[in-house]
Each structure stands twice: as C-alpha cells, then as structure tokens.
Amino acid sequence: MGVSELLASALRMSVPILLTALGAVYTERAGVVNIGLEGMMIAGTFWGAVGSFYYGPFVGVLLGMLAGMLLALIHAVASVTFKINQIVSGVAMNILAAGLTRFLCIQFFSMATTSPQVHSFKAWSIPLLDQVSFLKPVVTGVSPLIVVALLLVPVTYYVLNRTVFGLRLRSVGENPLAADTLGVNVTLTQYAGVLISGALAGLAGTYLAVEHTGMYIEGMTQGRGFIALAAMIFGNWAPVGAMWASFLFGLSESISFRVVASKIPYQFIKMIPYVVTLVVLAGVIRRATPPAADGVPYERGGE
Amino acid sequence: MSSTTGAEIVRLEGVTKRFPGVLANDRVDLSIMGGEIHAIVGENGAGKSTLMKILYGLYRPDSGTIYLRGAKQSIDGPGRAVALGIGMVHQHFMLIPAFTVTENIILGHEPSRTFLNFKKVATHIGELCRKYGFSLDPGAPVSSLSVGEQQRVEILKVLYRGADVLILDEPTAVLVPQEVAELFNNLRALKAAGKTIIFISHKLDEVLEIADRVSVLRQGRMVGTVEAARTDKRALAEMMVGRPVLFDLTKPQVTPGDVLLDVSGLTVPGRGTRPVVNAASFKVRAGEVYGIAGVEGNGQTELIEAVMGLRKPIAGAVHLQGQAATGLTPGELRRRGLAFIPEDRHKRGLVLPMTIWENLILGFHRDPGFSKPSGLNLKSIMSHSNEMKKRFDIRLSRLENPVLALSGGNQQKVILAREFSHDPRVIIASQPSRGLDIGATEFVHQQILKAKGAGKAVLLLSADLEEVMSLADRIGVIYNGEIVAELAADQVTPQELGLYMTGGKRQTREGVPA
C-alpha cells in the first residue's frame, strides 16, 4: 500500500466533503446556517442515481443538483422568509430527505434501500502527469467531478472576494442591517447563498452515488454533510481553508478503509473520521471567526 | 449635481409626524442654505432625528412639504434621497467590521454589476480622501480603525454616492476631543468644497464652534433659527429647554470625612505583557467626589471593573469602608454599600427588554421588601417604583413597558434611582452623562452633588473634562494605566490636565508612582 495510492483514495473521499463544504461557505457567509446539507446530499445521492440510471450521468448531475436546491429552497423559505430557527429547519430537511428518499426509492426501483447499478462518467487521465509513476494512482481514472470540485475552490474564492455578488453575500452575513440600508436585497442574497449550498450538496451526493459507488445505497452519505460543516468551520468559512480541511477528513476516511486488517476492532477504525472531526473542532473552534450575523434571522427593525 | 452655494437648497414646510402617543414633529418649517453648516439642536426627544429621517426618506411625514433646490419632492425612501444628493451619517455606524474601507464604501453602490475592480475603486476613493483632507488607508479592515476613522468611512460612503447635502446625526457623541477637532477640520473642508452640512447635536459648545446657523427644536416644534455668531450657549440652552439652565454647578461645601474607598497599588493584567492598570492608588473620602480623567482606553474601564469585582487584579488591594474588599463579587460589594453607574448603560446598566419596574429592583430583588416566600412582592415593588418615578422624575407611560422604550436620559434615571435608593456609602459613576441631553445631564450632576452633600464618597470617571472639573474635588489623571497626577480641581486648568492626560507631563510625589 503506497503513499500515492493512499493520497489518491484520500482525494476521492474528500470530494463529496469538499463540494458540500464549499456550499456551506456560500450559505453561512450569507448568514444562514444550513445544517440540512446532509439531507440535501442524501437527495443528491438518490436523484443523481435516478437521473443517471435512466438518462446517463449528465442528467444525474442535473437532477441531483436540482433535488438539493429544492430542499434548499424549502429551507430558505422557512428560515429566511419566515425566520424559523435555522437549526430546526435544517434538521427538518434532513429528516424529510431521509424519509422521502426511501419512499421514492420503492416507487422508482421497487427496492427500499438501493438502486440498481447506474452509469458513471468516463474517467479521465490527466495528460503528462500520468507519466509520472508516483502520481499515477492520483491522476488516472479521475472522475470529472473531482476536477470540477477542485476548480470550484478558486472559483468560490474569486466569487466571494472579487465580484459584486460575493461582496453583497458577505455583507449580508456580517451586517444585514447595514447591507439593507445600502440597498442590498438581503432576502434575495440569502436565498442565493442557500440555493447554491443546496446545489453543491446535491452535486456531492450525486458524486457519491454515480461516481464513487455506481449506485444509490440508503445512508451512503454517512454524515458527510455534517463533516462538511465541520470542514467549513475548520477552514474558517473560506474556500481554500475548507479544501484543506476536507482533504484532512478525506484522508482520515481513507486511512480508516485501509487498516481493516489490523487487530483493532473494525468499529473503532470506522470511527477515525468522526473522532478527527471532533478533535479538530474542539481544538479549532476558539480561533475561528464566523460571519458576525451567521445564524441570526434578519428582521427589519422599526427604525 | 452642482452645489448651489448661497441659495436655499432644502426647505421644509409644515412637516408633521405623529407616532403612537407622540407628536414627534409639529408643523416644522426649516430652511437650509446651500454651502452652510446648519446645526439642529434640541433635547433628546425634541424631534431632531425624526425630522432628519423624514428628509432622508426613512419616515414619511403625515403632512407637510419638502422642497429641494426650489422643487417640491416626495422622498419615499433613502434610495430617492441619495438620488437627490442627500446623504446621512447615522449616529450608530452602519459599517461591516470584517470588510475593508473600500468594501464598506462601495457596498450597495458598486461601480459595475458583476466584477469588482478594486484598483479603479481605490483610486477613486483616494481622490475623494485627498480632496477633502481625509487620512484613511482604503485597504485597511474597518475593525482596525478608531471610532473617528470609522466615522470618516461613513462620511466617505455618503460622498462616494455623490451627496451634496450631508446629514450628520450626533456625530460627536462617540468621539474624543482630538477626534472632534479632526472631524471639524473635515467638515470645514467639505463646506469649502460647496457641500451643505446639517449637523444634529445637543452639545452647544460644538454647535457654536462649527455651525453658521442653528435651528432649535423643542418638543417637536421649531423654536427658531439663529445665526451662530449672534447667539451664545445660554440663549441656545434656554431656547432648547424652555427655561434658564444653570451651567455653573455649586459644589456643596462638605468637610471630607473618613476614607470610604481605598485603592492601593491595584494592577490589572492586560492582553500583552504590560498591565492595563499599573499600581493605581487613590483614596476617596466621605463627602468627596474624586474624578478620574484620561483619554479613553488608558485603563480607566479596567480599573473600575477591578474595583467592582468584575475583573481580577494581580496585585494591590481595595478597601471599602476600612474593610478588605479585594476579590469580592459585585453582589457582595453592593451589599456592603457600593453603588455602580456603569459606562455602558445598555450592556451593563440595564436589561433592555425587561420592564422598567424589573430594572428598578435588579440586584435588590431578593431584599425582604421586594420578595416574599412565594415570589416577588409586586405590591411593594410597584409602590417603590412609583416613588422612584416621582423622586427621580422618570418620564414613562407605564412601569410595565420595557426599559428600552425610554429615552437615554430616562434610562439613566432608572439606573440612578436603583443605585441611589439603597443608601450606598460609595458610588462609582462611570461616564454618567454620556449621550445625555442638557436637561438629563443637569439632573445627573445634581444627583451626584447631592450624594456628595449627603456624605457619600463618589468616584467619578469621565472622558468629559468639563464634567470632571465641575464635579470633582480632586482629580487623578490616568495615562497608560497609571495615575500620573493627582490634583485639586480648583487649582488646575484644562490645558494642564490635557498635558497630563496625553503623557506630556507627570507628577512625582509621594503616593503617586513616578
């Protein structure tokens, strides 16, 4: 078992976390906590599989993202428009997604917990780099979605820091009252942040089902939506930070796969990613600086 | 939009605004000339802010007309006001601390709809800064700026949007004297560039210094407009309050008694290696007001917090009425006769959403008079509250209303009533008149002098030199966490105090660390 194989596996494991963590960056920088990302990811796994099963992986991606966005829309209506507690609404999305998916799975596939095998994207090899023997496991058999996920890191950075949309998004998460008085449409901006997070979580779910496993399995997200939230916090609400944090979590996951043959009981090995999450958050949370108005519903005052 | 210096630029006619239970503006007429600095003064609740919010489109008037450059206008929102060249700098800044100066300025008014060209924007902002003599780094995060600099960002925001009528709502309330001087320089530069400035304030000295004309509001009505050069503080105050105002307080002559509060060598650790309070020592006697003067941020807040038991000192001792009181909890200190008027009445002095009567007994709610085995003794609390309302002249409609519904002056009266009604021996008053209007300030000052007359020891902390000098018997000057001088109030000039406060001079004598 070489280092490069481990890295290749870690990269593949970190992609769903990374995509969802980037989504979390958008929603939280807009001031809306979206703990329903896990549910949006679940919706992505199922609808990605459905789309891919019937029409191929492109439609899978499309449906997966739309499914995530639909749940995100419900979350936005509840928490932005109706100012319902964002945690409560997010938890509701998770429960809704889990229940609805099982119901729909029976409807579509006549099986409660899995789909049949679905089509995947044609894997890529990165030209030139695949000639380097050390990098070979990392750069061959690459899902296009991995490349998309990695490209989304600089894109997100650029959007947040160099576009009008990003400036307004961040302003809404920091001080919605100030943004409002300066003519920024707070509601619309928050909707945009939440919907983007849903789309990315849906894409992450699609990656899991279509690319990683080749089928939908109930519960296949295994709490990665929550781990992605942890990665976003660990990454200090920034895309590049979230990327490194996602990679750390991906690495711990791939390690947990590879030490199956040891004497330590399997269950303990499976805990590694979650223990890493806890340790990282406990150690990091104090110096993290969330957006100032994160999680606080904005209501126009009397004045 | 071109400026029209000399001609009338804004005209309000018969503007009336009614809120439930209050007539905030009652047929107000106002005429502002282009290129002037026009002050609008009045006590809290006189309707200054309401009038300006109407001009800025935040409120719609119930009746009345607004003319801009001679044309009748309906200003239905701030967006319309901005388009008409009116800008407002709010008293509470609308800034995003995590953003840079540039980001704060352009937010909501970005030069393009999609991508941000920070280079181009920074050049534009740099030009504005140079034109009006503002010193600001466009790339600095706002969180790293002083209050004065943050205010400059707010003014730049307004200028960036092309305003030529600037409304400044109580701009000096948050500034220290040096920052006020710089603000006034900026305002003069703006005036020289043809901008019209509407300056809301209740600080008459400042108004007389900066304004060309002054309009006075009282209880929602326009009392009149006068030229600043042809009036004085006394006349303005009388217009504001409706009766003559005493500016010279007569200190009651009391022979100081026993030392009631003795602070010796108190040292409080800071964030770095240097302590924020360094071996501070002073004594306050019965029947004496001891003032602590200093530029804000020199350790006075931490010193008071250490005395109050809110912060742990690493060295030194506090004695209250001759007994060791270091390290006691605030509750214990209060039971031993210490009263506290905190500098931030919203954060420390009151629980804003709670009712007035609840705030009046906070901390004393377990007193036998207010509680019974089954819970609070509402009957006695209400009679106490009504008595306090009368004794401290708290203007309120219902005791059940949340205290946040009260004006600043009345909120401070609630604190005074609570703290003074339990016969304390030592009173710590921190910035007791901050943000209050003339009438309320006068009341607070009288209460402090009354307490002194009644033989209480008062420790007064204030950023307002005039306040310290008019109330205190002795003044300790704090600089960089040290008491660098101790002076008799009647033997020192403001200039001399200023020199000690800025570290330009220090005393070396017994009892004061050199």
CSV table of N, CA and C in Angstrom, one decimal, chain B residues 138-261:
chain,number,residue,atom,x,y,z
B,138,PRO,N,-7.4,52.9,2.3
B,138,PRO,CA,-8.5,52.2,1.7
B,138,PRO,C,-8.5,50.7,1.8
B,139,GLY,N,-7.3,50.1,2.1
B,139,GLY,CA,-7.3,48.7,2.2
B,139,GLY,C,-7.4,48.2,3.6
B,140,ALA,N,-7.4,49.0,4.6
B,140,ALA,CA,-7.4,48.6,6.0
B,140,ALA,C,-8.8,48.0,6.4
B,141,PRO,N,-8.8,47.0,7.1
B,141,PRO,CA,-10.1,46.5,7.6
B,141,PRO,C,-10.7,47.5,8.6
B,142,VAL,N,-12.0,47.7,8.5
B,142,VAL,CA,-12.6,48.7,9.4
B,142,VAL,C,-12.5,48.3,10.9
B,143,SER,N,-12.4,47.0,11.2
B,143,SER,CA,-12.2,46.6,12.6
B,143,SER,C,-11.0,47.2,13.2
B,144,SER,N,-10.0,47.6,12.4
B,144,SER,CA,-8.7,48.1,12.9
B,144,SER,C,-8.7,49.6,13.1
B,145,LEU,N,-9.8,50.2,12.7
B,145,LEU,CA,-9.9,51.7,12.7
B,145,LEU,C,-10.4,52.2,14.1
B,146,SER,N,-10.0,53.4,14.4
B,146,SER,CA,-10.5,54.1,15.6
B,146,SER,C,-11.9,54.6,15.2
B,147,VAL,N,-12.6,55.0,16.3
B,147,VAL,CA,-14.0,55.4,16.1
B,147,VAL,C,-14.0,56.6,15.1
B,148,GLY,N,-13.1,57.5,15.3
B,148,GLY,CA,-13.0,58.7,14.4
B,148,GLY,C,-12.8,58.3,13.0
B,149,GLU,N,-11.9,57.4,12.8
B,149,GLU,CA,-11.7,56.9,11.4
B,149,GLU,C,-12.9,56.2,10.8
B,150,GLN,N,-13.6,55.4,11.6
B,150,GLN,CA,-14.8,54.8,11.1
B,150,GLN,C,-15.8,55.8,10.7
B,151,GLN,N,-15.9,56.9,11.5
B,151,GLN,CA,-16.8,57.9,11.1
B,151,GLN,C,-16.5,58.5,9.7
B,152,ARG,N,-15.1,58.7,9.5
B,152,ARG,CA,-14.7,59.2,8.2
B,152,ARG,C,-15.1,58.3,7.1
B,153,VAL,N,-15.1,56.9,7.4
B,153,VAL,CA,-15.5,56.0,6.3
B,153,VAL,C,-17.0,56.2,6.0
B,154,GLU,N,-17.8,56.5,7.1
B,154,GLU,CA,-19.2,56.7,6.9
B,154,GLU,C,-19.4,58.0,6.0
B,155,ILE,N,-18.6,59.0,6.3
B,155,ILE,CA,-18.8,60.3,5.5
B,155,ILE,C,-18.4,60.0,4.1
B,156,LEU,N,-17.3,59.2,3.9
B,156,LEU,CA,-16.8,58.9,2.6
B,156,LEU,C,-17.9,58.2,1.8
B,157,LYS,N,-18.6,57.2,2.5
B,157,LYS,CA,-19.6,56.5,1.9
B,157,LYS,C,-20.7,57.4,1.3
B,158,VAL,N,-21.0,58.4,2.0
B,158,VAL,CA,-22.0,59.4,1.6
B,158,VAL,C,-21.5,60.2,0.4
B,159,LEU,N,-20.2,60.6,0.5
B,159,LEU,CA,-19.6,61.4,-0.6
B,159,LEU,C,-19.5,60.6,-1.9
B,160,TYR,N,-19.1,59.3,-1.7
B,160,TYR,CA,-19.0,58.4,-2.8
B,160,TYR,C,-20.3,58.3,-3.6
B,161,ARG,N,-21.4,58.4,-2.9
B,161,ARG,CA,-22.7,58.3,-3.6
B,161,ARG,C,-23.1,59.7,-4.1
B,162,GLY,N,-22.2,60.6,-4.1
B,162,GLY,CA,-22.5,61.9,-4.8
B,162,GLY,C,-23.4,62.9,-4.0
B,163,ALA,N,-23.4,62.8,-2.7
B,163,ALA,CA,-24.3,63.7,-1.9
B,163,ALA,C,-23.7,65.1,-1.9
B,164,ASP,N,-24.6,66.1,-2.0
B,164,ASP,CA,-24.0,67.4,-1.6
B,164,ASP,C,-24.8,68.0,-0.4
B,165,VAL,N,-25.8,67.3,0.1
B,165,VAL,CA,-26.3,67.7,1.4
B,165,VAL,C,-26.0,66.5,2.3
B,166,LEU,N,-25.2,66.8,3.4
B,166,LEU,CA,-24.8,65.7,4.3
B,166,LEU,C,-25.5,65.9,5.6
B,167,ILE,N,-26.2,64.9,6.1
B,167,ILE,CA,-26.9,65.0,7.4
B,167,ILE,C,-26.0,64.2,8.3
B,168,LEU,N,-25.6,64.8,9.4
B,168,LEU,CA,-24.7,64.1,10.4
B,168,LEU,C,-25.5,64.0,11.7
B,169,ASP,N,-25.9,62.8,12.1
B,169,ASP,CA,-26.7,62.7,13.3
B,169,ASP,C,-25.8,62.5,14.5
B,170,GLU,N,-25.8,63.5,15.4
B,170,GLU,CA,-24.9,63.4,16.6
B,170,GLU,C,-23.5,62.9,16.3
B,171,PRO,N,-22.8,63.5,15.4
B,171,PRO,CA,-21.5,62.9,15.0
B,171,PRO,C,-20.5,63.0,16.1
B,172,THR,N,-20.6,63.9,17.1
B,172,THR,CA,-19.5,64.0,18.1
B,172,THR,C,-19.8,63.1,19.3
B,173,ALA,N,-21.0,62.5,19.4
B,173,ALA,CA,-21.3,61.8,20.6
B,173,ALA,C,-20.3,60.7,20.9
B,174,VAL,N,-19.8,60.1,19.8
B,174,VAL,CA,-18.9,58.9,20.1
B,174,VAL,C,-17.4,59.3,20.0
B,175,LEU,N,-17.1,60.6,19.8
B,175,LEU,CA,-15.7,61.0,19.6
B,175,LEU,C,-15.0,61.5,20.8
B,176,VAL,N,-13.7,61.3,20.9
B,176,VAL,CA,-12.9,62.0,22.0
B,176,VAL,C,-12.5,63.4,21.4
B,177,PRO,N,-12.1,64.3,22.3
B,177,PRO,CA,-11.9,65.7,21.9
B,177,PRO,C,-11.0,65.8,20.6
B,178,GLN,N,-9.9,65.1,20.6
B,178,GLN,CA,-9.0,65.2,19.4
B,178,GLN,C,-9.7,64.8,18.1
B,179,GLU,N,-10.6,63.8,18.2
B,179,GLU,CA,-11.3,63.3,17.0
B,179,GLU,C,-12.3,64.4,16.6
B,180,VAL,N,-12.9,65.0,17.6
B,180,VAL,CA,-13.9,66.1,17.3
B,180,VAL,C,-13.2,67.2,16.5
B,181,ALA,N,-12.0,67.5,16.9
B,181,ALA,CA,-11.2,68.6,16.2
B,181,ALA,C,-11.0,68.2,14.8
B,182,GLU,N,-10.6,66.9,14.6
B,182,GLU,CA,-10.3,66.5,13.2
B,182,GLU,C,-11.6,66.4,12.4
B,183,LEU,N,-12.7,66.0,13.0
B,183,LEU,CA,-14.0,66.0,12.3
B,183,LEU,C,-14.3,67.4,11.8
B,184,PHE,N,-14.1,68.4,12.7
B,184,PHE,CA,-14.5,69.7,12.4
B,184,PHE,C,-13.6,70.2,11.2
B,185,ASN,N,-12.3,69.8,11.2
B,185,ASN,CA,-11.5,70.2,10.0
B,185,ASN,C,-12.1,69.6,8.8
B,186,ASN,N,-12.5,68.3,8.8
B,186,ASN,CA,-13.1,67.7,7.6
B,186,ASN,C,-14.3,68.4,7.2
B,187,LEU,N,-15.2,68.8,8.2
B,187,LEU,CA,-16.4,69.4,7.8
B,187,LEU,C,-16.1,70.8,7.2
B,188,ARG,N,-15.1,71.5,7.7
B,188,ARG,CA,-14.8,72.8,7.1
B,188,ARG,C,-14.3,72.6,5.7
B,189,ALA,N,-13.5,71.5,5.4
B,189,ALA,CA,-13.1,71.3,4.1
B,189,ALA,C,-14.2,70.9,3.2
B,190,LEU,N,-15.2,70.2,3.7
B,190,LEU,CA,-16.4,69.9,2.9
B,190,LEU,C,-17.2,71.2,2.6
B,191,LYS,N,-17.3,72.0,3.5
B,191,LYS,CA,-18.0,73.3,3.3
B,191,LYS,C,-17.3,74.1,2.3
B,192,ALA,N,-16.0,74.1,2.4
B,192,ALA,CA,-15.2,74.9,1.4
B,192,ALA,C,-15.4,74.4,0.0
B,193,ALA,N,-15.7,73.1,-0.1
B,193,ALA,CA,-15.9,72.5,-1.4
B,193,ALA,C,-17.4,72.6,-1.9
B,194,GLY,N,-18.1,73.4,-1.1
B,194,GLY,CA,-19.5,73.7,-1.5
B,194,GLY,C,-20.6,72.8,-1.0
B,195,LYS,N,-20.2,71.8,-0.1
B,195,LYS,CA,-21.2,70.9,0.4
B,195,LYS,C,-22.0,71.6,1.5
B,196,THR,N,-23.2,71.1,1.6
B,196,THR,CA,-24.1,71.6,2.7
B,196,THR,C,-24.2,70.6,3.8
B,197,ILE,N,-24.0,71.0,5.0
B,197,ILE,CA,-24.0,70.1,6.1
B,197,ILE,C,-25.0,70.4,7.1
B,198,ILE,N,-25.8,69.4,7.5
B,198,ILE,CA,-26.8,69.5,8.5
B,198,ILE,C,-26.3,68.7,9.7
B,199,PHE,N,-26.1,69.4,10.8
B,199,PHE,CA,-25.3,68.9,11.9
B,199,PHE,C,-26.3,68.8,13.1
B,200,ILE,N,-26.6,67.6,13.5
B,200,ILE,CA,-27.6,67.4,14.6
B,200,ILE,C,-26.8,67.2,15.9
B,201,SER,N,-27.1,68.0,16.9
B,201,SER,CA,-26.3,67.8,18.1
B,201,SER,C,-27.1,68.4,19.3
B,202,HIS,N,-26.6,68.1,20.5
B,202,HIS,CA,-27.2,68.9,21.6
B,202,HIS,C,-26.0,69.5,22.4
B,203,LYS,N,-24.8,69.3,21.9
B,203,LYS,CA,-23.6,69.9,22.6
B,203,LYS,C,-23.4,71.3,22.0
B,204,LEU,N,-23.8,72.3,22.9
B,204,LEU,CA,-23.9,73.7,22.4
B,204,LEU,C,-22.5,74.3,22.1
B,205,ASP,N,-21.5,73.9,22.8
B,205,ASP,CA,-20.2,74.5,22.6
B,205,ASP,C,-19.8,74.1,21.2
B,206,GLU,N,-20.0,72.9,20.8
B,206,GLU,CA,-19.6,72.4,19.5
B,206,GLU,C,-20.4,73.1,18.4
B,207,VAL,N,-21.7,73.2,18.6
B,207,VAL,CA,-22.5,73.8,17.6
B,207,VAL,C,-22.1,75.2,17.4
B,208,LEU,N,-21.8,75.9,18.4
B,208,LEU,CA,-21.4,77.3,18.3
B,208,LEU,C,-20.0,77.4,17.6
B,209,GLU,N,-19.2,76.4,17.7
B,209,GLU,CA,-17.9,76.4,17.1
B,209,GLU,C,-18.0,76.2,15.6
B,210,ILE,N,-18.9,75.2,15.2
B,210,ILE,CA,-18.8,74.8,13.8
B,210,ILE,C,-19.9,75.3,12.9
B,211,ALA,N,-21.0,75.7,13.5
B,211,ALA,CA,-22.2,76.0,12.7
B,211,ALA,C,-22.2,77.4,12.2
B,212,ASP,N,-22.9,77.6,11.1
B,212,ASP,CA,-23.2,79.0,10.6
B,212,ASP,C,-24.5,79.4,11.2
B,213,ARG,N,-25.5,78.6,11.1
B,213,ARG,CA,-26.8,78.9,11.7
B,213,ARG,C,-27.2,77.7,12.5
B,214,VAL,N,-28.1,78.0,13.5
B,214,VAL,CA,-28.6,77.0,14.4
B,214,VAL,C,-30.1,77.0,14.5
B,215,SER,N,-30.7,75.9,14.3
B,215,SER,CA,-32.2,75.8,14.4
B,215,SER,C,-32.5,75.0,15.7
B,216,VAL,N,-33.4,75.5,16.5
B,216,VAL,CA,-33.7,74.8,17.8
B,216,VAL,C,-35.1,74.2,17.7
B,217,LEU,N,-35.1,72.9,18.1
B,217,LEU,CA,-36.4,72.2,18.2
B,217,LEU,C,-36.7,72.0,19.7
B,218,ARG,N,-37.9,72.1,20.0
B,218,ARG,CA,-38.3,71.7,21.4
B,218,ARG,C,-39.7,71.1,21.3
B,219,GLN,N,-39.7,69.9,21.9
B,219,GLN,CA,-41.0,69.1,21.9
B,219,GLN,C,-41.7,69.0,20.5
B,220,GLY,N,-40.9,68.8,19.5
B,220,GLY,CA,-41.4,68.6,18.2
B,220,GLY,C,-41.7,69.9,17.4
B,221,ARG,N,-41.5,71.0,18.1
B,221,ARG,CA,-41.8,72.3,17.4
B,221,ARG,C,-40.5,73.1,17.1
B,222,MET,N,-40.5,73.8,16.0
B,222,MET,CA,-39.4,74.6,15.7
B,222,MET,C,-39.4,75.9,16.5
B,223,VAL,N,-38.5,76.1,17.4
B,223,VAL,CA,-38.5,77.3,18.2
B,223,VAL,C,-37.9,78.5,17.4
B,224,GLY,N,-36.9,78.2,16.6
B,224,GLY,CA,-36.4,79.3,15.8
B,224,GLY,C,-35.0,79.0,15.2
B,225,THR,N,-34.6,79.8,14.3
B,225,THR,CA,-33.3,79.7,13.7
B,225,THR,C,-32.5,81.0,14.0
B,226,VAL,N,-31.3,80.8,14.5
B,226,VAL,CA,-30.4,82.0,14.8
B,226,VAL,C,-29.1,81.8,14.2
B,227,GLU,N,-28.4,82.9,14.0
B,227,GLU,CA,-27.0,82.8,13.5
B,227,GLU,C,-26.1,82.5,14.6
B,228,ALA,N,-25.2,81.6,14.4
B,228,ALA,CA,-24.3,81.2,15.5
B,228,ALA,C,-23.5,82.3,16.0
B,229,ALA,N,-23.1,83.2,15.1
B,229,ALA,CA,-22.2,84.3,15.6
B,229,ALA,C,-23.0,85.3,16.5
B,230,ARG,N,-24.3,85.3,16.4
B,230,ARG,CA,-25.1,86.3,17.2
B,230,ARG,C,-25.8,85.7,18.4
B,231,THR,N,-25.4,84.5,18.8
B,231,THR,CA,-26.0,83.9,20.0
B,231,THR,C,-25.0,83.3,20.9
B,232,ASP,N,-25.4,82.8,22.0
B,232,ASP,CA,-24.4,82.2,22.9
B,232,ASP,C,-25.1,81.0,23.5
B,233,LYS,N,-24.3,80.3,24.3
B,233,LYS,CA,-24.7,79.0,24.9
B,233,LYS,C,-25.9,79.1,25.7
B,234,ARG,N,-25.9,80.2,26.6
B,234,ARG,CA,-27.0,80.4,27.5
B,234,ARG,C,-28.4,80.6,26.8
B,235,ALA,N,-28.3,81.4,25.7
B,235,ALA,CA,-29.5,81.7,25.0
B,235,ALA,C,-30.0,80.5,24.3
B,236,LEU,N,-29.1,79.7,23.7
B,236,LEU,CA,-29.5,78.5,23.0
B,236,LEU,C,-30.1,77.5,23.9
B,237,ALA,N,-29.5,77.3,25.1
B,237,ALA,CA,-30.0,76.4,26.1
B,237,ALA,C,-31.3,76.7,26.5
B,238,GLU,N,-31.6,78.0,26.7
B,238,GLU,CA,-32.9,78.4,27.1
B,238,GLU,C,-33.9,78.1,26.0
B,239,MET,N,-33.5,78.4,24.8
B,239,MET,CA,-34.5,78.0,23.7
B,239,MET,C,-34.8,76.5,23.7
B,240,MET,N,-33.7,75.7,24.0
B,240,MET,CA,-33.9,74.3,23.9
B,240,MET,C,-34.8,73.7,25.0
B,241,VAL,N,-34.5,74.2,26.2
B,241,VAL,CA,-35.2,73.7,27.4
B,241,VAL,C,-36.4,74.4,27.8
B,242,GLY,N,-36.5,75.7,27.3
B,242,GLY,CA,-37.7,76.5,27.6
B,242,GLY,C,-37.6,77.2,29.0
B,243,ARG,N,-36.4,77.1,29.6
B,243,ARG,CA,-36.2,77.8,30.9
B,243,ARG,C,-34.7,78.0,31.0
B,244,PRO,N,-34.3,79.0,31.8
B,244,PRO,CA,-32.9,79.2,32.0
B,244,PRO,C,-32.2,78.0,32.6
B,245,VAL,N,-31.0,77.7,32.1
B,245,VAL,CA,-30.3,76.5,32.5
B,245,VAL,C,-29.0,76.9,33.3
B,246,LEU,N,-28.8,76.3,34.4
B,246,LEU,CA,-27.6,76.5,35.2
B,246,LEU,C,-26.4,75.8,34.6
B,247,PHE,N,-25.4,76.5,34.2
B,247,PHE,CA,-24.2,75.8,33.8
B,247,PHE,C,-23.2,75.7,34.9
B,248,ASP,N,-23.2,76.7,35.8
B,248,ASP,CA,-22.2,76.6,36.9
B,248,ASP,C,-22.9,75.9,38.1
B,249,LEU,N,-22.3,74.7,38.4
B,249,LEU,CA,-22.8,74.0,39.5
B,249,LEU,C,-22.1,74.5,40.7
B,250,THR,N,-22.9,74.6,41.8
B,250,THR,CA,-22.3,74.9,43.1
B,250,THR,C,-22.1,73.6,43.8
B,251,LYS,N,-20.8,73.4,44.1
B,251,LYS,CA,-20.5,72.2,44.9
B,251,LYS,C,-20.8,72.4,46.3
B,252,PRO,N,-21.6,71.5,46.9
B,252,PRO,CA,-21.8,71.7,48.4
B,252,PRO,C,-20.5,71.7,49.1
B,253,GLN,N,-20.4,72.6,50.1
B,253,GLN,CA,-19.2,72.6,50.9
B,253,GLN,C,-19.3,71.5,52.0
B,254,VAL,N,-18.5,70.5,51.9
B,254,VAL,CA,-18.6,69.4,52.9
B,254,VAL,C,-17.1,69.2,53.3
B,255,THR,N,-16.9,69.0,54.6
B,255,THR,CA,-15.6,68.6,55.0
B,255,THR,C,-15.4,67.1,54.8
B,256,PRO,N,-14.4,66.7,54.0
B,256,PRO,CA,-14.3,65.3,53.8
B,256,PRO,C,-14.1,64.5,55.1
B,257,GLY,N,-14.8,63.4,55.2
B,257,GLY,CA,-14.7,62.5,56.4
B,257,GLY,C,-13.7,61.4,56.2
B,258,ASP,N,-14.1,60.2,56.7
B,258,ASP,CA,-13.3,59.0,56.7
B,258,ASP,C,-13.1,58.6,55.2
B,259,VAL,N,-12.0,57.9,55.0
B,259,VAL,CA,-11.7,57.2,53.7
B,259,VAL,C,-12.7,56.1,53.6
B,260,LEU,N,-13.6,56.1,52.6
B,260,LEU,CA,-14.5,55.1,52.4
B,260,LEU,C,-14.1,54.1,51.3
B,261,LEU,N,-13.4,54.6,50.3
B,261,LEU,CA,-12.8,53.7,49.3
B,261,LEU,C,-11.3,54.0,49.2
